[in-house]
Short mmCIF file of N, CA and C in Angstrom, two decimals:
data_model
loop_
_atom_site.label_atom_id
_atom_site.label_comp_id
_atom_site.label_asym_id
_atom_site.label_seq_id
_atom_site.Cartn_x
_atom_site.Cartn_y
_atom_site.Cartn_z
N MET A 1 17.11 12.78 4.90
CA MET A 1 18.24 14.00 4.47
C MET A 1 18.47 14.54 4.19
N ASN A 2 18.43 15.00 2.62
CA ASN A 2 18.95 15.40 1.39
C ASN A 2 20.14 15.80 0.97
N GLU A 3 20.69 15.17 0.18
CA GLU A 3 22.26 15.16 -0.40
C GLU A 3 22.30 16.78 -0.89
N PHE A 4 21.57 17.41 -1.60
CA PHE A 4 22.04 18.84 -1.98
C PHE A 4 20.45 19.40 -1.36
N VAL A 5 20.50 21.12 -2.08
CA VAL A 5 19.72 21.73 -2.21
C VAL A 5 19.41 21.80 -3.37
N LEU A 6 17.74 21.92 -3.41
CA LEU A 6 17.60 22.47 -4.45
C LEU A 6 18.26 23.90 -5.66
N ASP A 7 18.49 24.40 -6.59
CA ASP A 7 18.59 25.92 -6.73
C ASP A 7 17.69 25.55 -8.36
N SER A 8 17.53 26.96 -8.21
CA SER A 8 16.31 27.79 -9.27
C SER A 8 15.88 26.74 -10.55
N THR A 9 16.86 26.00 -10.68
CA THR A 9 16.98 25.88 -12.51
C THR A 9 16.04 23.96 -12.06
N ASP A 10 16.62 23.24 -10.46
CA ASP A 10 16.18 22.21 -10.24
C ASP A 10 15.07 22.12 -10.01
N LEU A 11 14.24 23.29 -9.77
CA LEU A 11 13.12 23.44 -8.87
C LEU A 11 11.61 23.56 -10.13
N ASP A 12 12.61 24.44 -11.57
CA ASP A 12 12.29 24.76 -12.82
C ASP A 12 11.61 23.60 -13.57
N ILE A 13 13.03 22.38 -13.17
CA ILE A 13 12.90 20.74 -14.08
C ILE A 13 11.57 20.34 -13.58
N LEU A 14 11.12 20.32 -11.95
CA LEU A 14 10.25 20.28 -11.63
C LEU A 14 9.23 20.34 -12.06
N ARG A 15 9.05 21.91 -11.57
CA ARG A 15 7.94 22.18 -12.58
C ARG A 15 7.39 21.81 -13.16
N CYS A 16 8.46 21.74 -14.72
CA CYS A 16 8.15 21.42 -15.81
C CYS A 16 7.47 19.71 -15.59
N LEU A 17 7.96 19.22 -15.09
CA LEU A 17 7.70 17.51 -15.51
C LEU A 17 6.19 17.07 -14.06
N GLN A 18 6.05 18.44 -13.48
CA GLN A 18 4.95 17.94 -12.84
C GLN A 18 3.25 18.73 -14.17
N GLU A 19 3.65 18.66 -14.86
CA GLU A 19 2.85 19.32 -15.84
C GLU A 19 3.20 18.18 -17.15
N ASN A 20 3.83 17.96 -16.88
CA ASN A 20 4.14 17.02 -18.20
C ASN A 20 5.77 16.96 -17.72
N ALA A 21 5.09 15.03 -17.70
CA ALA A 21 6.23 14.28 -17.58
C ALA A 21 6.74 13.30 -19.01
N ARG A 22 6.80 13.47 -19.73
CA ARG A 22 6.31 12.76 -21.28
C ARG A 22 7.69 14.03 -22.00
N LEU A 23 8.49 14.66 -20.67
CA LEU A 23 8.67 16.17 -22.49
C LEU A 23 10.34 14.72 -22.15
N THR A 24 10.81 15.08 -23.26
CA THR A 24 12.31 14.67 -23.64
C THR A 24 13.37 15.35 -22.77
N THR A 25 14.56 14.65 -23.12
CA THR A 25 15.27 15.95 -21.94
C THR A 25 15.95 17.07 -22.99
N LYS A 26 15.51 16.91 -24.14
CA LYS A 26 15.64 18.03 -25.27
C LYS A 26 14.61 19.07 -24.96
N GLU A 27 13.68 18.91 -25.15
CA GLU A 27 12.38 19.83 -24.39
C GLU A 27 12.17 20.57 -22.92
N LEU A 28 12.89 19.74 -22.12
CA LEU A 28 13.29 19.91 -20.78
C LEU A 28 14.27 20.75 -20.35
N ALA A 29 15.00 20.35 -21.77
CA ALA A 29 16.60 21.80 -21.54
C ALA A 29 16.14 22.98 -22.39
N ALA A 30 15.12 23.08 -23.05
CA ALA A 30 15.01 23.62 -24.14
C ALA A 30 14.35 24.75 -22.97
N ARG A 31 12.80 24.01 -22.15
CA ARG A 31 12.34 24.98 -20.99
C ARG A 31 13.23 25.65 -20.14
N VAL A 32 14.01 24.83 -19.37
CA VAL A 32 14.59 25.34 -18.54
C VAL A 32 16.04 26.29 -19.02
N ASN A 33 16.42 26.18 -20.34
CA ASN A 33 17.87 26.79 -21.13
C ASN A 33 18.80 26.98 -20.55
N LEU A 34 19.09 25.12 -20.13
CA LEU A 34 20.22 24.29 -20.66
C LEU A 34 20.52 23.31 -21.63
N SER A 35 21.42 23.06 -22.14
CA SER A 35 22.06 21.68 -23.06
C SER A 35 21.64 20.81 -22.34
N THR A 36 21.27 19.79 -23.08
CA THR A 36 20.49 19.04 -23.12
C THR A 36 21.24 17.69 -21.30
N THR A 37 22.94 18.08 -21.91
CA THR A 37 23.72 17.31 -20.97
C THR A 37 23.57 17.53 -19.58
N PRO A 38 23.73 18.65 -18.96
CA PRO A 38 23.44 18.54 -17.23
C PRO A 38 21.57 18.86 -16.66
N VAL A 39 21.23 18.80 -17.84
CA VAL A 39 19.43 18.59 -17.63
C VAL A 39 19.09 16.75 -17.62
N PHE A 40 20.21 16.12 -18.77
CA PHE A 40 19.99 14.71 -17.70
C PHE A 40 20.61 14.42 -16.75
N GLU A 41 21.90 15.40 -16.15
CA GLU A 41 23.14 15.08 -15.55
C GLU A 41 21.84 15.68 -14.38
N ARG A 42 20.99 16.39 -13.92
CA ARG A 42 19.90 17.15 -13.10
C ARG A 42 19.06 16.19 -12.42
N LEU A 43 18.50 15.27 -13.87
CA LEU A 43 17.33 14.95 -13.57
C LEU A 43 17.81 13.12 -12.94
N LYS A 44 18.84 12.82 -13.12
CA LYS A 44 19.37 11.32 -12.62
C LYS A 44 19.62 11.55 -11.13
N ARG A 45 20.04 12.77 -10.83
CA ARG A 45 20.69 13.18 -9.60
C ARG A 45 19.04 13.83 -8.67
N LEU A 46 17.86 13.89 -8.79
CA LEU A 46 17.08 14.31 -8.66
C LEU A 46 16.01 12.91 -8.51
N GLU A 47 16.14 11.61 -9.46
CA GLU A 47 16.08 10.80 -9.22
C GLU A 47 16.31 9.67 -8.10
N ARG A 48 17.92 9.72 -8.30
CA ARG A 48 18.90 8.72 -7.05
C ARG A 48 17.91 9.92 -5.82
N SER A 49 18.11 11.05 -6.13
CA SER A 49 17.80 11.75 -4.51
C SER A 49 16.07 11.38 -3.77
N GLY A 50 15.53 11.31 -5.19
CA GLY A 50 14.22 10.56 -4.22
C GLY A 50 13.84 11.81 -4.41
N PHE A 51 13.73 13.11 -4.85
CA PHE A 51 12.69 14.49 -5.47
C PHE A 51 11.58 13.79 -6.70
N ILE A 52 12.17 12.98 -7.39
CA ILE A 52 11.30 12.83 -7.97
C ILE A 52 10.83 11.35 -7.83
N LYS A 53 9.47 10.38 -6.94
CA LYS A 53 9.15 9.52 -6.93
C LYS A 53 9.32 8.04 -8.24
N LYS A 54 8.15 8.54 -9.20
CA LYS A 54 8.05 7.80 -10.23
C LYS A 54 7.71 9.10 -11.11
N TYR A 55 7.87 8.33 -12.28
CA TYR A 55 6.58 9.05 -13.28
C TYR A 55 5.55 8.03 -14.05
N VAL A 56 4.04 8.88 -14.07
CA VAL A 56 2.96 7.83 -13.82
C VAL A 56 2.19 8.47 -14.76
N ALA A 57 1.03 8.18 -15.16
CA ALA A 57 -0.07 8.61 -16.60
C ALA A 57 -1.61 8.83 -15.14
N VAL A 58 -1.72 9.75 -15.39
CA VAL A 58 -2.61 9.98 -14.11
C VAL A 58 -3.99 9.78 -15.29
N LEU A 59 -4.95 9.02 -15.09
CA LEU A 59 -6.26 8.91 -15.59
C LEU A 59 -7.14 9.55 -15.61
N ASP A 60 -8.25 9.45 -16.04
CA ASP A 60 -9.49 9.79 -16.33
C ASP A 60 -10.86 8.70 -15.69
N ALA A 61 -10.77 9.11 -14.57
CA ALA A 61 -11.92 8.11 -13.44
C ALA A 61 -13.13 7.48 -14.27
N GLU A 62 -13.20 8.73 -14.57
CA GLU A 62 -15.19 8.93 -14.84
C GLU A 62 -14.79 7.61 -16.37
N LYS A 63 -14.27 8.51 -17.61
CA LYS A 63 -14.03 6.89 -18.49
C LYS A 63 -13.90 5.79 -18.12
N LEU A 64 -12.79 5.92 -17.34
CA LEU A 64 -13.48 4.52 -16.61
C LEU A 64 -13.83 3.51 -15.68
N ASN A 65 -14.71 4.18 -15.62
CA ASN A 65 -16.40 3.92 -14.84
C ASN A 65 -16.35 4.16 -13.80
N LEU A 66 -15.12 5.02 -13.17
CA LEU A 66 -14.57 4.84 -11.53
C LEU A 66 -14.72 6.40 -11.02
N GLY A 67 -15.85 6.89 -11.37
CA GLY A 67 -16.01 8.53 -11.47
C GLY A 67 -16.71 8.52 -9.84
N PHE A 68 -17.32 7.51 -9.27
CA PHE A 68 -17.87 7.49 -7.30
C PHE A 68 -16.45 7.55 -6.78
N VAL A 69 -16.81 8.96 -6.23
CA VAL A 69 -15.62 9.31 -5.05
C VAL A 69 -16.14 8.79 -3.78
N VAL A 70 -15.32 8.33 -2.88
CA VAL A 70 -15.90 8.23 -1.60
C VAL A 70 -14.42 8.71 -0.71
N PHE A 71 -14.69 9.78 0.24
CA PHE A 71 -13.84 9.71 1.39
C PHE A 71 -14.60 8.44 2.37
N CYS A 72 -13.88 7.53 2.64
CA CYS A 72 -13.73 6.90 3.98
C CYS A 72 -13.41 6.82 5.23
N SER A 73 -13.94 7.43 6.48
CA SER A 73 -13.30 7.20 7.54
C SER A 73 -13.74 6.47 8.61
N VAL A 74 -12.12 5.94 9.05
CA VAL A 74 -12.72 4.57 9.70
C VAL A 74 -11.78 5.27 10.99
N LYS A 75 -12.76 4.49 12.11
CA LYS A 75 -11.77 4.67 13.83
C LYS A 75 -11.89 2.96 13.84
N LEU A 76 -10.95 2.87 14.65
CA LEU A 76 -10.16 1.55 14.59
C LEU A 76 -10.50 1.04 15.83
N LYS A 77 -11.10 0.52 16.33
CA LYS A 77 -11.72 -0.69 17.60
C LYS A 77 -10.53 0.04 19.19
N GLN A 78 -9.85 0.03 18.74
CA GLN A 78 -8.33 0.07 19.67
C GLN A 78 -7.25 0.82 18.69
N MET A 79 -6.36 1.50 19.23
CA MET A 79 -5.40 1.98 18.63
C MET A 79 -4.29 1.27 19.44
N SER A 80 -3.01 0.03 18.50
CA SER A 80 -2.00 -0.06 19.20
C SER A 80 -1.23 -0.32 17.87
N ARG A 81 0.05 -0.07 18.36
CA ARG A 81 1.13 -0.75 17.16
C ARG A 81 0.64 -1.58 16.25
N GLU A 82 0.23 -2.59 16.82
CA GLU A 82 0.38 -3.82 16.08
C GLU A 82 -0.79 -4.00 15.79
N VAL A 83 -2.29 -3.11 16.06
CA VAL A 83 -3.31 -3.16 15.35
C VAL A 83 -3.09 -2.33 14.06
N ALA A 84 -2.73 -1.76 13.92
CA ALA A 84 -2.59 -0.08 12.83
C ALA A 84 -1.67 -0.94 11.98
N ARG A 85 -0.83 -1.98 12.42
CA ARG A 85 0.81 -2.57 11.87
C ARG A 85 -0.67 -2.96 10.64
N THR A 86 -1.66 -3.75 11.18
CA THR A 86 -2.30 -5.07 10.26
C THR A 86 -3.52 -4.43 9.29
N PHE A 87 -3.74 -3.55 10.31
CA PHE A 87 -5.06 -2.18 9.22
C PHE A 87 -4.08 -2.32 7.96
N VAL A 88 -3.12 -1.48 7.94
CA VAL A 88 -2.22 -0.40 6.80
C VAL A 88 -2.31 -1.91 5.91
N SER A 89 -1.09 -3.07 6.47
CA SER A 89 -0.92 -4.28 5.86
C SER A 89 -2.04 -4.44 4.92
N ILE A 90 -3.56 -4.48 5.59
CA ILE A 90 -5.00 -4.84 5.18
C ILE A 90 -5.44 -3.92 3.66
N ILE A 91 -4.86 -2.85 3.60
CA ILE A 91 -5.56 -2.10 3.54
C ILE A 91 -4.79 -1.29 1.86
N ARG A 92 -3.24 -1.85 2.12
CA ARG A 92 -2.54 -2.05 1.04
C ARG A 92 -2.52 -2.45 -0.10
N ASP A 93 -3.73 -4.02 0.17
CA ASP A 93 -3.51 -4.26 -0.99
C ASP A 93 -4.85 -4.75 -0.85
N ILE A 94 -5.91 -3.73 -0.63
CA ILE A 94 -7.02 -3.24 -1.36
C ILE A 94 -6.93 -2.57 -2.61
N PRO A 95 -7.14 -2.73 -3.44
CA PRO A 95 -7.27 -2.17 -4.47
C PRO A 95 -8.02 -0.70 -4.97
N GLN A 96 -9.19 -1.16 -4.64
CA GLN A 96 -10.19 0.47 -5.03
C GLN A 96 -9.62 0.75 -3.78
N VAL A 97 -8.92 1.35 -2.38
CA VAL A 97 -8.26 2.09 -1.96
C VAL A 97 -6.73 3.23 -2.63
N ALA A 98 -7.09 3.98 -3.16
CA ALA A 98 -6.93 5.18 -4.03
C ALA A 98 -5.93 5.19 -2.98
N GLU A 99 -6.04 6.01 -2.00
CA GLU A 99 -4.83 7.15 -0.82
C GLU A 99 -5.50 6.30 0.18
N CYS A 100 -4.84 6.51 2.00
CA CYS A 100 -4.99 5.82 2.86
C CYS A 100 -3.96 7.16 3.60
N TYR A 101 -4.28 7.43 4.41
CA TYR A 101 -3.91 8.56 5.65
C TYR A 101 -4.17 8.27 6.71
N ASN A 102 -2.58 8.09 7.65
CA ASN A 102 -3.12 8.62 9.54
C ASN A 102 -3.65 10.03 9.95
N ILE A 103 -4.96 10.17 10.10
CA ILE A 103 -5.23 11.28 10.87
C ILE A 103 -5.53 11.94 12.09
N SER A 104 -5.37 12.77 12.45
CA SER A 104 -5.52 12.68 13.93
C SER A 104 -6.86 13.29 14.26
N GLY A 105 -7.79 13.02 15.60
CA GLY A 105 -8.87 13.90 15.89
C GLY A 105 -9.59 12.43 16.01
N GLU A 106 -11.18 12.35 15.33
CA GLU A 106 -12.08 11.83 16.00
C GLU A 106 -11.66 10.32 14.97
N TYR A 107 -11.08 10.23 13.97
CA TYR A 107 -10.82 9.12 13.27
C TYR A 107 -9.27 8.84 13.02
N ASP A 108 -9.39 7.90 13.04
CA ASP A 108 -7.98 7.63 12.29
C ASP A 108 -7.34 7.45 11.65
N TYR A 109 -8.05 7.12 10.29
CA TYR A 109 -7.46 6.90 9.32
C TYR A 109 -8.30 7.75 7.66
N LEU A 110 -8.37 7.87 6.17
CA LEU A 110 -8.55 8.81 6.25
C LEU A 110 -8.49 7.83 4.76
N LEU A 111 -9.03 7.07 4.14
CA LEU A 111 -9.36 6.77 2.84
C LEU A 111 -10.10 7.60 1.64
N LYS A 112 -9.20 7.44 0.25
CA LYS A 112 -9.90 7.64 -1.20
C LYS A 112 -10.31 6.58 -1.65
N ILE A 113 -12.11 5.91 -2.09
CA ILE A 113 -11.86 5.03 -2.94
C ILE A 113 -12.24 5.42 -4.10
N HIS A 114 -12.41 5.08 -5.28
CA HIS A 114 -12.83 4.72 -6.87
C HIS A 114 -13.89 3.95 -6.79
N ALA A 115 -15.53 3.47 -6.75
CA ALA A 115 -16.24 3.24 -7.25
C ALA A 115 -17.49 3.57 -8.96
N PRO A 116 -17.73 2.73 -9.42
CA PRO A 116 -18.73 2.48 -10.16
C PRO A 116 -19.54 3.41 -10.19
N ASP A 117 -19.76 2.85 -8.42
CA ASP A 117 -21.04 3.33 -8.20
C ASP A 117 -22.04 3.19 -6.76
N MET A 118 -22.64 3.49 -6.06
CA MET A 118 -23.57 3.50 -5.10
C MET A 118 -23.45 1.72 -4.18
N LYS A 119 -24.27 1.37 -5.56
CA LYS A 119 -24.05 -0.05 -5.25
C LYS A 119 -22.98 -0.93 -4.90
N TYR A 120 -21.96 -0.92 -5.90
CA TYR A 120 -20.95 -0.98 -5.35
C TYR A 120 -20.21 -1.18 -4.01
N TYR A 121 -20.14 0.69 -4.22
CA TYR A 121 -19.45 0.73 -3.45
C TYR A 121 -20.11 0.32 -1.73
N ASN A 122 -21.20 0.38 -1.45
CA ASN A 122 -22.05 -0.21 -0.53
C ASN A 122 -21.60 -2.01 -0.09
N GLU A 123 -21.71 -2.61 -0.77
CA GLU A 123 -20.96 -4.25 -1.47
C GLU A 123 -19.48 -3.87 -1.53
N PHE A 124 -18.46 -2.97 -0.96
CA PHE A 124 -17.65 -3.44 -0.91
C PHE A 124 -17.73 -3.05 0.48
N ILE A 125 -18.07 -2.07 1.21
CA ILE A 125 -18.71 -1.84 2.96
C ILE A 125 -18.84 -3.26 3.60
N ILE A 126 -19.74 -4.06 2.98
CA ILE A 126 -20.05 -4.80 3.45
C ILE A 126 -19.37 -6.05 3.08
N ASN A 127 -18.39 -6.47 2.66
CA ASN A 127 -17.13 -7.46 1.75
C ASN A 127 -16.34 -7.30 1.81
N VAL A 128 -15.46 -6.00 1.85
CA VAL A 128 -14.10 -6.17 1.87
C VAL A 128 -13.73 -5.53 3.52
N LEU A 129 -14.09 -4.04 3.80
CA LEU A 129 -13.63 -3.49 4.74
C LEU A 129 -15.21 -3.92 5.53
N GLY A 130 -16.02 -4.50 5.55
CA GLY A 130 -16.76 -5.08 6.78
C GLY A 130 -15.98 -6.62 7.03
N THR A 131 -15.22 -6.97 6.69
CA THR A 131 -13.90 -8.09 7.20
C THR A 131 -13.57 -8.13 8.30
N ILE A 132 -12.56 -6.87 7.94
CA ILE A 132 -11.38 -5.96 8.82
C ILE A 132 -12.36 -6.72 10.33
N ASP A 133 -11.47 -6.82 11.32
CA ASP A 133 -11.96 -6.93 12.66
C ASP A 133 -11.41 -5.45 13.31
N SER A 134 -10.93 -4.52 13.19
CA SER A 134 -10.45 -3.90 13.68
C SER A 134 -10.99 -2.47 13.36
N ILE A 135 -12.14 -2.61 12.98
CA ILE A 135 -12.87 -1.15 12.72
C ILE A 135 -14.08 -1.31 13.15
N GLY A 136 -14.18 -0.12 13.92
CA GLY A 136 -15.27 0.13 14.78
C GLY A 136 -16.45 0.51 14.72
N SER A 137 -15.69 1.77 13.50
CA SER A 137 -16.55 2.68 13.04
C SER A 137 -16.34 3.40 11.51
N ILE A 138 -17.36 3.65 10.27
CA ILE A 138 -16.73 3.79 9.04
C ILE A 138 -18.04 5.39 8.86
N LEU A 139 -17.20 6.12 8.47
CA LEU A 139 -17.78 7.55 7.76
C LEU A 139 -17.93 7.99 6.73
N SER A 140 -19.00 7.86 6.24
CA SER A 140 -18.57 7.27 4.12
C SER A 140 -18.79 9.04 3.69
N SER A 141 -18.32 9.77 3.07
CA SER A 141 -18.93 11.30 2.67
C SER A 141 -18.34 11.23 0.82
N PHE A 142 -19.36 11.52 0.50
CA PHE A 142 -19.89 11.18 -0.85
C PHE A 142 -19.17 12.40 -2.32
N VAL A 143 -18.11 12.05 -2.77
CA VAL A 143 -18.27 13.93 -4.14
C VAL A 143 -19.09 13.96 -4.66
N MET A 144 -20.06 15.42 -4.05
CA MET A 144 -20.87 15.36 -5.32
C MET A 144 -20.19 15.52 -6.44
N LYS A 145 -19.29 16.96 -6.72
CA LYS A 145 -18.74 17.47 -7.13
C LYS A 145 -17.09 17.66 -7.87
N GLU A 146 -16.58 17.23 -8.05
CA GLU A 146 -14.12 17.57 -8.27
C GLU A 146 -15.01 19.03 -8.39
N ILE A 147 -13.90 20.10 -7.46
CA ILE A 147 -13.63 21.25 -7.44
C ILE A 147 -12.34 21.45 -8.24
N LYS A 148 -11.19 20.87 -7.80
CA LYS A 148 -9.95 20.83 -8.13
C LYS A 148 -8.65 19.68 -7.34
N ASN A 149 -8.20 19.38 -8.01
CA ASN A 149 -7.77 18.11 -8.28
C ASN A 149 -6.05 18.02 -8.71
N THR A 150 -5.17 17.89 -8.49
CA THR A 150 -4.01 18.19 -9.23
C THR A 150 -2.84 17.25 -7.95
N HIS A 151 -1.90 17.11 -9.12
CA HIS A 151 -1.17 16.22 -8.60
C HIS A 151 0.49 17.60 -8.12
N ALA A 152 0.33 18.09 -8.35
CA ALA A 152 0.97 18.91 -8.66
C ALA A 152 1.85 19.95 -7.06
N LEU A 153 3.12 19.74 -6.66
CA LEU A 153 3.18 20.16 -5.46
C LEU A 153 3.08 21.81 -5.91
N SER A 154 3.02 22.64 -4.60
CA SER A 154 3.18 24.35 -5.47
C SER A 154 4.74 24.62 -4.82
N LEU A 155 5.64 24.33 -5.79
CA LEU A 155 7.48 24.72 -6.01
C LEU A 155 7.77 26.26 -5.96
#
């Protein structure tokens, strides 16, 4: 449970940071029409309360030769607390898996994987995911064209 309710200024600060997390406190204060001290205090409060988890740089996967994106649906052989815990622990340690979601429906997990190309992904399936005993089946969907990609939340 959050310690406080966000007001419109807090939301403005969060919107600005989603656009550019490198804004200085002074630049941020000018955008939200406050002086730097209250903006600094609000930022610290937003960070302490967990509204701001971390600050990151969004990299260009294409330029880094990791533009081949695959959504990989994974069905476990059986679902139990221990099997799920072990699977999640393994997946968290695989650097090629950018995102992992426990989902409802026919499959149990959805993985987002960045790779240089199909050959690399094929080797990844065989040599990495293929070594996880609890996996029953995998369905791979390859991204042909990215239409929208944002990390921003609609506030």
